[in-house]
XYZ file of C-alpha atoms in Angstrom:
675
model
C -35.817 -32.901 42.920
C -38.631 -31.055 41.514
C -36.752 -27.652 41.599
C -35.677 -25.904 38.443
C -32.764 -23.397 38.521
C -32.214 -20.772 35.741
C -29.240 -18.549 35.320
C -26.910 -16.845 32.967
C -23.409 -18.171 32.415
C -20.743 -16.628 30.161
C -17.859 -18.726 28.765
C -15.530 -18.106 25.864
C -13.377 -20.777 24.371
C -9.836 -20.083 23.090
C -9.932 -20.260 19.372
C -9.337 -18.173 16.270
C -6.261 -17.783 14.067
C -2.885 -19.247 15.218
C -4.148 -20.347 18.613
C -2.744 -23.843 19.651
C -5.577 -26.303 19.803
C -6.174 -29.524 21.700
C -8.230 -30.921 18.763
C -8.866 -30.121 15.159
C -11.815 -27.710 15.642
C -10.677 -24.084 15.408
C -13.971 -22.293 15.200
C -17.742 -22.888 14.452
C -20.114 -20.270 12.922
C -23.505 -20.064 11.176
C -23.099 -18.324 7.823
C -26.807 -18.488 6.920
C -29.853 -19.774 8.756
C -29.218 -23.255 7.361
C -25.448 -23.340 6.611
C -22.821 -24.020 9.355
C -19.118 -23.294 8.977
C -16.801 -25.709 10.926
C -13.111 -24.494 10.721
C -10.673 -27.346 11.106
C -6.849 -26.984 11.618
C -4.613 -29.192 9.507
C -5.408 -32.600 8.261
C -6.523 -33.517 4.680
C -9.102 -31.219 3.397
C -10.753 -33.767 1.000
C -11.012 -36.268 3.926
C -12.643 -33.705 6.067
C -15.083 -32.778 3.359
C -15.933 -36.354 2.183
C -16.448 -37.779 5.765
C -19.804 -38.287 7.458
C -21.220 -35.189 9.215
C -24.157 -34.972 11.462
C -25.931 -32.208 13.456
C -28.357 -33.035 16.149
C -30.664 -30.697 18.238
C -31.091 -30.647 21.948
C -34.185 -32.755 21.719
C -31.998 -35.452 19.935
C -33.727 -34.784 16.525
C -31.298 -34.712 13.606
C -30.945 -31.970 11.060
C -30.098 -33.630 7.706
C -26.820 -32.571 6.174
C -27.557 -32.219 2.472
C -24.126 -31.262 1.207
C -20.579 -30.318 2.313
C -18.463 -27.607 0.728
C -14.886 -26.702 1.495
C -12.608 -23.649 1.378
C -9.057 -24.506 2.387
C -6.755 -21.585 3.010
C -3.111 -21.170 4.018
C -2.705 -19.558 7.378
C 0.936 -19.699 8.074
C 4.491 -20.655 6.968
C 5.956 -22.005 10.200
C 9.155 -23.758 8.932
C 11.823 -21.229 9.765
C 14.470 -20.713 12.475
C 15.450 -17.185 13.655
C 18.866 -16.391 12.633
C 21.188 -15.569 9.597
C 21.333 -18.407 7.054
C 19.530 -20.847 9.329
C 17.254 -23.470 7.661
C 13.690 -22.494 6.478
C 11.245 -23.762 3.935
C 8.656 -21.632 2.046
C 7.081 -24.835 0.743
C 5.518 -26.053 4.052
C 2.432 -24.138 5.140
C -0.233 -24.413 7.761
C -3.707 -24.777 6.340
C -7.162 -24.234 7.895
C -10.180 -25.939 6.213
C -13.519 -24.157 6.284
C -16.126 -26.830 6.059
C -19.647 -25.643 5.113
C -22.478 -27.998 6.176
C -25.600 -27.381 4.128
C -28.594 -28.294 6.433
C -32.073 -29.208 5.427
C -33.721 -26.764 7.830
C -32.915 -23.474 9.546
C -31.385 -23.897 13.045
C -33.457 -21.081 14.563
C -32.478 -18.453 17.051
C -31.087 -20.688 19.738
C -30.485 -24.359 20.393
C -27.742 -26.670 21.745
C -26.306 -28.577 18.875
C -24.209 -31.823 18.779
C -21.881 -31.743 15.746
C -20.114 -34.858 14.703
C -17.789 -35.458 11.743
C -14.757 -37.520 10.549
C -11.562 -38.074 12.350
C -13.235 -37.989 15.857
C -14.796 -34.456 15.542
C -17.469 -34.342 18.085
C -18.538 -31.090 19.912
C -21.435 -29.445 21.692
C -22.366 -25.981 20.398
C -24.511 -23.751 22.505
C -25.922 -21.651 19.707
C -27.599 -18.257 19.976
C -27.885 -15.733 17.230
C -27.293 -13.104 19.837
C -23.904 -14.364 20.840
C -22.301 -16.595 18.213
C -20.099 -14.596 15.714
C -20.671 -14.945 12.091
C -18.111 -14.057 9.417
C -20.746 -12.957 6.936
C -20.832 -9.433 8.345
C -17.855 -7.337 7.291
C -17.283 -4.006 9.190
C -14.580 -1.704 10.587
C -13.430 -3.746 13.594
C -11.549 -0.942 15.226
C -14.366 1.567 15.121
C -16.045 4.081 12.794
C -15.188 7.721 12.777
C -18.016 9.738 14.366
C -17.276 12.702 12.090
C -18.032 10.766 9.015
C -21.627 10.927 7.881
C -21.265 7.649 5.890
C -20.724 4.384 7.729
C -21.650 0.950 6.463
C -21.461 -2.750 7.295
C -21.624 -5.386 4.581
C -23.109 -8.903 4.383
C -21.614 -11.448 1.889
C -20.033 -14.844 1.953
C -18.087 -17.388 -0.072
C -18.407 -21.133 0.375
C -15.222 -22.252 -1.378
C -16.127 -24.897 -3.956
C -19.815 -24.120 -3.115
C -19.316 -20.710 -4.605
C -21.163 -17.628 -3.594
C -23.386 -17.584 -0.464
C -27.038 -17.060 -1.335
C -28.633 -14.352 0.744
C -32.235 -15.012 -0.284
C -33.289 -16.516 3.072
C -31.684 -13.766 5.247
C -33.741 -11.384 7.211
C -34.438 -7.900 5.557
C -33.478 -6.283 8.781
C -30.948 -6.562 11.593
C -30.735 -5.485 15.255
C -27.988 -3.468 16.812
C -26.857 -5.147 20.215
C -25.000 -3.244 22.844
C -22.015 -5.072 24.073
C -22.498 -5.264 27.887
C -19.665 -4.271 30.163
C -20.575 -7.147 32.379
C -20.682 -10.264 30.237
C -23.239 -12.033 32.503
C -25.730 -9.323 31.415
C -27.738 -10.112 28.292
C -27.120 -8.173 25.146
C -29.789 -5.391 24.834
C -30.881 -4.112 21.509
C -30.343 -0.429 21.043
C -31.797 -0.410 17.573
C -34.152 -2.966 16.084
C -35.210 -3.610 12.486
C -32.420 -1.677 10.831
C -32.976 -2.255 7.123
C -30.685 -4.523 5.031
C -30.504 -3.328 1.454
C -28.914 -4.733 -1.719
C -25.535 -3.254 -2.564
C -24.496 -5.409 -5.569
C -26.120 -8.439 -7.328
C -22.597 -9.738 -8.123
C -19.409 -8.026 -6.832
C -16.200 -9.028 -8.517
C -14.132 -8.760 -5.426
C -16.462 -10.721 -3.179
C -17.388 -13.146 -5.905
C -21.012 -12.865 -4.546
C -24.047 -10.854 -3.909
C -23.365 -8.173 -1.313
C -25.966 -6.463 0.981
C -25.364 -3.557 3.206
C -26.495 -2.003 6.536
C -26.378 1.907 6.891
C -24.947 2.658 10.224
C -24.882 6.424 9.738
C -27.681 7.192 12.170
C -26.268 5.250 15.114
C -25.042 7.445 17.996
C -21.506 8.021 18.939
C -20.274 6.468 22.204
C -16.827 6.774 23.706
C -17.323 3.943 26.177
C -19.382 1.196 24.560
C -19.198 -1.199 21.648
C -21.921 -2.920 19.632
C -22.554 -5.942 17.334
C -24.970 -6.314 14.374
C -27.338 -9.226 14.840
C -28.647 -11.182 11.830
C -31.697 -13.162 13.093
C -31.062 -16.848 12.849
C -27.432 -16.424 11.875
C -25.415 -14.736 14.601
C -23.636 -11.381 15.417
C -20.851 -9.462 13.840
C -17.515 -8.795 15.414
C -17.653 -5.987 17.931
C -17.191 -2.354 16.815
C -17.903 1.226 17.883
C -18.440 4.774 16.735
C -15.916 6.899 18.591
C -13.055 9.413 18.575
C -11.005 6.932 20.557
C -11.218 4.301 17.836
C -9.909 6.871 15.273
C -7.076 7.753 17.597
C -6.328 4.026 18.154
C -6.005 3.376 14.451
C -3.784 6.472 14.009
C -1.525 5.544 16.977
C -0.993 1.817 16.057
C -0.300 2.606 12.301
C 1.945 5.560 13.101
C 3.825 3.406 15.546
C 4.393 0.858 12.711
C 6.655 3.525 11.210
C 8.608 3.762 14.444
C 9.132 -0.008 14.408
C 10.520 0.272 10.837
C 13.009 2.965 11.462
C 16.442 2.484 9.906
C 19.127 2.864 12.614
C 16.600 3.322 15.378
C 16.872 1.722 18.758
C 13.603 0.198 19.921
C 13.941 0.707 23.514
C 12.265 -1.522 26.117
C 10.632 1.519 27.846
C 8.883 2.395 24.546
C 7.789 -0.979 23.256
C 7.642 -4.785 24.104
C 9.126 -5.304 20.631
C 12.549 -4.103 21.767
C 15.791 -4.582 20.035
C 19.100 -2.589 19.534
C 19.688 -0.080 16.716
C 20.408 -1.607 13.400
C 22.518 -0.863 10.314
C 24.522 2.013 11.866
C 26.868 2.422 9.010
C 26.945 1.874 5.135
C 29.621 1.806 2.542
C 30.055 4.668 0.202
C 29.925 3.466 -3.368
C 28.965 4.892 -6.745
C 26.446 2.949 -8.821
C 23.412 4.079 -10.636
C 21.405 1.000 -11.580
C 18.650 0.628 -8.916
C 18.366 -3.132 -9.821
C 22.050 -3.685 -9.276
C 22.513 -5.911 -6.106
C 26.233 -5.092 -6.065
C 27.298 -8.506 -7.070
C 30.263 -6.970 -8.796
C 31.527 -5.558 -5.450
C 31.170 -8.833 -3.672
C 32.434 -11.864 -5.760
C 33.279 -14.180 -2.965
C 30.515 -14.905 -0.336
C 33.076 -16.712 1.741
C 35.151 -13.554 2.509
C 34.292 -11.431 5.548
C 31.633 -8.697 5.108
C 33.226 -5.294 4.653
C 32.618 -2.555 7.307
C 30.774 0.669 6.442
C 32.357 3.984 6.502
C 29.221 6.255 6.423
C 26.878 6.811 9.434
C 23.244 6.365 8.513
C 20.428 6.756 11.032
C 17.147 7.857 9.452
C 14.602 6.598 6.947
C 12.876 3.297 6.971
C 13.316 -0.395 6.180
C 11.413 -2.107 3.442
C 9.116 -5.045 4.085
C 10.965 -8.198 3.818
C 14.429 -6.585 3.375
C 16.339 -3.606 4.698
C 17.120 -1.382 1.660
C 16.157 2.223 1.182
C 14.759 3.380 -2.139
C 13.511 6.651 -3.595
C 9.964 5.513 -3.138
C 10.547 5.801 0.644
C 10.617 9.579 0.380
C 6.752 9.470 0.113
C 6.538 8.545 3.805
C 7.839 11.859 5.070
C 5.803 13.585 2.214
C 2.536 12.129 3.596
C 3.368 12.867 7.207
C 4.172 16.464 6.439
C 0.881 16.930 4.451
C -1.199 15.252 7.233
C 0.420 17.662 9.704
C -0.103 20.739 7.486
C -3.720 20.040 6.908
C -4.541 19.940 10.650
C -1.571 20.865 12.974
C -4.080 21.414 15.848
C -4.731 17.687 15.910
C -1.207 16.599 16.539
C 0.862 17.115 19.723
C 3.980 16.186 21.423
C 3.896 12.854 23.263
C 1.118 11.419 21.158
C 3.027 8.460 19.810
C 5.406 7.553 22.691
C 8.478 7.692 20.487
C 12.132 8.631 21.570
C 11.526 12.283 20.626
C 8.200 12.637 22.744
C 8.748 15.393 25.072
C 10.994 17.610 22.926
C 8.236 20.167 22.343
C 7.643 19.125 18.687
C 4.584 17.254 17.656
C 5.406 13.558 17.396
C 4.111 13.129 13.782
C 6.560 15.962 12.720
C 9.241 14.202 14.610
C 8.483 10.989 12.774
C 8.594 12.856 9.450
C 11.974 14.336 10.424
C 13.245 10.809 11.039
C 12.188 9.901 7.524
C 13.953 12.942 6.204
C 17.153 12.331 8.286
C 18.026 9.411 6.107
C 18.144 11.552 2.989
C 20.154 14.162 4.906
C 22.699 11.441 5.631
C 22.809 10.582 1.927
C 23.322 14.212 0.877
C 26.871 15.236 -0.188
C 28.548 18.567 0.255
C 27.633 19.581 -3.299
C 23.966 19.136 -2.470
C 23.385 15.899 -4.450
C 21.433 13.303 -2.703
C 22.118 9.613 -3.219
C 19.537 7.277 -4.700
C 19.440 5.084 -1.523
C 21.182 2.054 -0.100
C 21.282 -1.554 -1.067
C 23.102 -4.775 -0.268
C 24.394 -7.581 -2.613
C 21.227 -9.695 -1.922
C 18.047 -9.992 -0.051
C 18.390 -11.109 3.614
C 19.146 -14.802 4.041
C 16.651 -16.121 6.510
C 14.576 -14.519 9.134
C 16.083 -12.393 11.920
C 15.915 -8.986 13.628
C 17.095 -5.961 11.776
C 19.753 -5.416 14.438
C 21.106 -8.915 13.695
C 21.497 -8.347 10.025
C 25.132 -8.960 8.995
C 24.808 -7.926 5.375
C 26.865 -4.895 4.208
C 24.969 -1.988 2.536
C 26.304 0.334 -0.138
C 25.073 3.638 -1.339
C 23.947 4.354 -4.756
C 25.288 7.471 -6.639
C 23.759 10.928 -6.301
C 20.740 11.307 -8.381
C 19.229 14.595 -9.621
C 15.583 13.247 -9.485
C 15.934 12.159 -5.848
C 17.697 15.421 -5.083
C 14.801 17.398 -6.526
C 12.189 15.504 -4.516
C 14.249 15.649 -1.281
C 14.571 19.414 -1.914
C 10.826 19.629 -1.673
C 10.681 17.590 1.485
C 13.476 19.549 3.140
C 11.828 22.862 2.283
C 8.407 21.862 3.513
C 9.882 20.484 6.744
C 11.921 23.695 7.271
C 8.680 25.755 7.090
C 6.739 23.445 9.465
C 9.422 22.991 11.957
C 10.259 26.638 12.348
C 7.813 27.523 15.178
C 9.318 24.697 17.248
C 12.996 24.718 16.273
C 14.304 27.840 14.330
C 17.896 26.493 14.174
C 16.789 23.128 12.611
C 14.501 25.102 10.242
C 17.462 27.077 8.984
C 19.519 23.977 8.581
C 16.907 22.252 6.507
C 16.330 25.369 4.389
C 19.981 25.359 3.398
C 19.978 21.689 2.633
C 16.920 22.120 0.500
C 18.596 24.915 -1.487
C 21.726 22.891 -2.020
C 19.736 19.862 -3.132
C 17.600 21.853 -5.534
C 20.695 23.510 -7.059
C 22.287 20.122 -7.574
C 19.174 18.767 -9.219
C 18.738 21.765 -11.512
C 22.389 21.743 -12.555
C 22.323 18.054 -13.311
C 19.103 17.854 -15.456
C 16.390 16.776 -13.102
C 12.978 16.159 -14.734
C 10.588 19.127 -14.635
C 7.999 17.243 -12.516
C 10.556 16.675 -9.661
C 12.058 20.115 -10.052
C 8.510 21.447 -9.685
C 8.300 19.938 -6.240
C 11.472 21.532 -5.077
C 10.662 24.844 -6.590
C 7.104 24.810 -5.260
C 8.172 24.315 -1.622
C 11.198 26.591 -1.818
C 9.087 29.535 -3.212
C 6.568 29.085 -0.404
C 9.356 28.900 2.106
C 11.565 31.796 0.915
C 9.321 33.858 -1.437
C 12.320 34.291 -3.734
C 11.325 35.005 -7.419
C 13.997 32.515 -8.600
C 11.889 29.550 -7.482
C 8.577 31.028 -8.697
C 10.172 31.363 -12.196
C 11.483 27.863 -12.007
C 8.169 26.394 -10.923
C 6.364 28.034 -13.795
C 8.986 27.021 -16.294
C 8.746 23.432 -15.032
C 4.914 23.698 -15.271
C 5.175 24.810 -18.913
C 7.677 22.166 -19.758
C 5.163 19.492 -18.807
C 2.658 20.771 -21.413
C -0.250 23.091 -21.943
C -1.978 22.083 -18.733
C 1.155 21.844 -16.737
C 1.110 19.088 -14.159
C -2.324 17.959 -15.373
C -0.762 16.750 -18.613
C 0.694 13.853 -16.527
C -0.660 13.870 -13.033
C -0.267 10.764 -10.844
C -3.769 9.934 -9.743
C -2.394 7.568 -7.134
C 1.005 7.238 -5.314
C 3.831 6.800 -7.746
C 4.869 3.266 -8.787
C 8.574 2.299 -8.343
C 9.282 2.987 -12.035
C 7.990 6.581 -11.590
C 10.971 7.298 -9.289
C 13.372 6.081 -11.861
C 15.425 8.346 -14.024
C 12.818 8.713 -16.725
C 9.789 9.004 -14.502
C 7.484 11.825 -15.664
C 4.280 11.660 -13.601
C 3.797 14.300 -10.931
C 2.023 13.945 -7.589
C -0.518 16.568 -6.468
C 1.770 17.397 -3.530
C 4.240 18.904 -5.928
C 2.155 22.005 -6.577
C 0.614 22.630 -3.182
C 3.454 24.886 -1.891
C 3.172 27.121 -4.953
C -0.569 27.338 -4.455
C -0.194 28.720 -1.001
C 2.733 31.017 -1.777
C 2.635 34.789 -1.859
C 2.138 35.620 -5.546
C 1.238 32.606 -7.663
C 0.198 32.957 -11.192
C -3.589 33.097 -11.185
C -4.086 31.101 -14.474
C -2.207 28.271 -12.676
C -4.186 28.660 -9.645
C -7.465 28.587 -11.578
C -6.300 25.305 -13.304
C -5.673 23.783 -9.924
C -9.090 24.697 -8.651
C -10.560 23.202 -11.784
C -8.606 20.028 -12.220
C -7.917 18.866 -8.699
C -11.564 18.827 -7.452
C -12.546 17.117 -10.760
C -10.114 14.279 -10.139
C -11.271 14.135 -6.513
C -14.791 13.770 -7.702
C -13.690 10.793 -9.691
C -12.410 9.175 -6.536
C -15.701 9.852 -4.860
C -17.423 8.088 -7.801
C -14.961 5.177 -7.596
C -15.685 4.741 -3.881
C -19.431 4.711 -4.315
C -19.669 2.665 -7.506
C -16.702 0.469 -8.378
C -16.746 -2.003 -5.465
C -19.559 -3.323 -3.199
C -17.263 -2.917 -0.219
C -16.519 0.834 -0.637
C -12.983 1.765 -1.386
C -11.145 4.072 -3.862
C -9.371 1.452 -6.015
C -10.032 2.346 -9.576
C -11.685 0.206 -12.084
C -9.222 -2.204 -13.776
C -6.701 -2.000 -10.827
C -5.935 -5.457 -9.475
C -6.091 -6.144 -5.709
C -2.515 -7.419 -5.753
C 0.736 -5.755 -4.687
C -0.879 -3.412 -2.209
C -3.305 -1.784 -4.647
C -6.285 -3.008 -2.666
C -5.177 -2.866 0.898
C -3.383 0.457 1.120
C -6.380 2.525 0.150
C -4.762 5.862 0.985
C -2.700 5.569 -2.246
C -5.677 6.722 -4.212
C -6.681 9.699 -2.047
C -3.947 12.194 -3.152
C -6.295 14.360 -5.171
C -8.837 14.407 -2.218
C -6.072 15.459 0.159
C -4.795 18.160 -2.289
C -8.383 19.423 -2.806
C -8.682 19.820 1.016
C -5.379 21.729 0.989
C -6.297 24.178 -1.760
C -9.599 25.091 -0.081
C -12.966 26.474 -1.400
C -11.837 28.258 -4.519
C -15.004 29.806 -5.920
C -17.380 27.691 -3.934
C -19.693 29.298 -1.398
C -19.132 28.664 2.311
C -22.050 26.203 2.405
C -20.888 24.377 -0.783
C -17.424 24.015 0.630
C -18.661 22.704 3.940
C -20.730 20.000 2.062
C -17.761 19.068 -0.234
C -15.241 18.899 2.723
C -17.740 16.483 4.333
C -17.752 14.327 1.280
C -13.943 14.320 1.176
C -13.874 13.358 4.810
C -16.302 10.595 4.170
C -14.234 9.240 1.370
C -11.058 9.089 3.643
C -13.074 7.519 6.415
C -14.745 4.813 4.131
C -11.310 3.950 2.791
C -10.111 3.451 6.345
C -13.184 1.271 7.067
C -12.161 -1.020 4.130
C -8.618 -1.586 5.412
C -9.833 -2.103 8.949
C -12.219 -4.958 8.167
C -14.930 -3.686 5.864
C -13.618 -5.753 2.978
C -14.698 -9.164 1.384
C -12.219 -11.136 3.582
C -13.451 -9.434 6.793
C -9.668 -9.004 7.658
C -7.893 -6.062 9.105
C -4.882 -5.558 6.861
C -2.734 -4.050 9.655
C -1.095 -6.120 12.494
C -2.345 -5.351 15.950
C -5.726 -3.807 15.080
C -9.212 -5.212 15.253
C -10.392 -8.779 16.071
C -9.336 -10.465 12.771
C -5.967 -9.167 11.694
C -2.715 -10.198 9.962
C -0.837 -12.649 12.023
C 2.323 -13.437 9.902
C 3.349 -10.503 7.643
C 6.330 -10.691 5.342
C 8.254 -8.410 7.745
C 11.511 -9.749 9.117
C 11.410 -8.201 12.649
C 7.888 -9.349 13.054
C 8.614 -12.992 11.854
C 11.514 -13.090 14.333
C 9.297 -11.906 17.211
C 6.650 -14.511 16.339
C 9.207 -17.194 17.097
C 10.524 -15.391 20.094
C 9.001 -15.051 23.539
C 6.695 -12.339 22.492
C 4.886 -14.587 20.023
C 3.279 -12.035 17.775
C 4.183 -9.538 15.103
C 4.850 -5.839 15.595
C 1.608 -3.873 15.454
C 0.859 -1.417 12.726
C 2.546 -3.260 9.891
C 0.381 -3.200 6.582
C 0.403 -6.035 4.152
C -0.178 -6.251 0.443
C -3.169 -8.535 0.869
C -4.686 -11.101 -1.355
C -3.217 -12.233 -4.653
C -4.635 -14.243 -7.561
C -1.368 -16.241 -7.907
C 2.111 -15.988 -6.605
C 3.545 -14.912 -9.925
C 6.648 -17.122 -9.932
C 8.727 -14.880 -7.765
C 11.438 -16.776 -6.048
C 10.644 -15.271 -2.692
C 7.021 -16.188 -2.846
């Protein structure tokens, strides 16, 4: 009696997405000085919204609730069993209801609030704007690349049927708080009064005003994380500026490819998401229509599935199914280019994959796995098949190793053969310092695939890729002539008559596809004796297109990303930001051209910034504040349309494989039967 004790206590409740709760309250946040967000799990959204809500301070005074808005969102589709043809329902979904309480007055910097609502909601909230997280700050949750000179966090919000969050009463500056290693220590400000500036009055993607915080002057730290504090509102999710965070993002996403290998065993010593090898054999068939699901080969679903006669280990699964298509060739293409740009950054053992320890950098081993699938689909005459397909999509949700469906090959395709010739040739050149015998083997396969493609009428743009890489590999005049003939066949400006300014769409891989990717010309550019007129065009056009990407990133969207104007967010066009960076990558490959050393240094930095900003967007710096890859950041994808992951979610491991990207938000489900 008469003695007062003061101390610091740290406690964290288990909440957030997918966590099992003992009551309806999933999370509570402030989204403005006078607007509280209460996230409720399940129940009826209208009932939650229309019920009586009250907020009381620690002194028992009441803060009047002037209005209640709601944003109800689907967060899961749990009604499925793991196994072939077992029952499931796509029509039953879990829903979280974001309830927004509009308060008469600001809460202040700290208080203890009693929140009561319908359905028995009653909780005590110890509020401090130095500790309670707020979703109105969107940033890279994994960590910013320290070599980028442009780094931003964004401030925006959406109140569901309340529309855009008004930022007028927000502070014009924020503090940067160091995340203490000992959570009983108070958060110290390492930077105070960092300016908040207007980014967009009304951004289409966010649906609201967007402000920004420039983080470019914050120091790099390899052992600490920080949060952004908005006075009277709360703090951001934790982030950092470090090399380790860049490596973490690379490692997790690259491992996502390992998890998606066709025919690859996921050994328990390499991953917790372990399963046997899958789809070891396919049936040899001759069919040319990529939309043909082999119904004509399998009329009676009641008869036993046929057994494959062709071994296939290599390449990758698709997302919600297990086919292989020509578009999958781009995976190895991107990995090879990443390695070629900076071979010194990649080493053996970096990714903890089965090939680690063989003396070859792991990223090159992963590219070779992607290529191995197309090697298996190459026939003795050099022709490479279009891919493999079953007679239907998978029926239900199960591990790839448990898939009982039979898979057939498509016929040989000159377009695929020409593209694969380019892959084989580039891989041959890059693997030579590590494995000369494998290099020679790939070189011969590249020559055979190219000869088949050329003899069977492959389009000039695909032939250009094979000729480009074969000329650089062999220096043989035949390929130089073929490349230049293909260049001329595309028009006066060669490849720039129909350049793909982003990754090819599925239809571009079809028989009549005409667009060419920047990668198709880079082997020729770095060959011994290229035509200087063609080289000058490359040095004129590629940086021009790359400059357009820089403009897109800076001006098209408040949350900086390279998606061009007029491109919808849907079908991966928003979340897989690297698809728009091909001309920047190509410009980095061709080098300075006529630029001075200083000009090239500055331009290279701008290109690097563009790549880094694009990664920031996918890693949380977007209007949803969501990391669009599983297993990365604080707020990430929990239930991707990825069959192995959906099986593991229901199994003991209880969570999806890390490193799996998703297509992201859609305006509507489009009537697709699998939606």
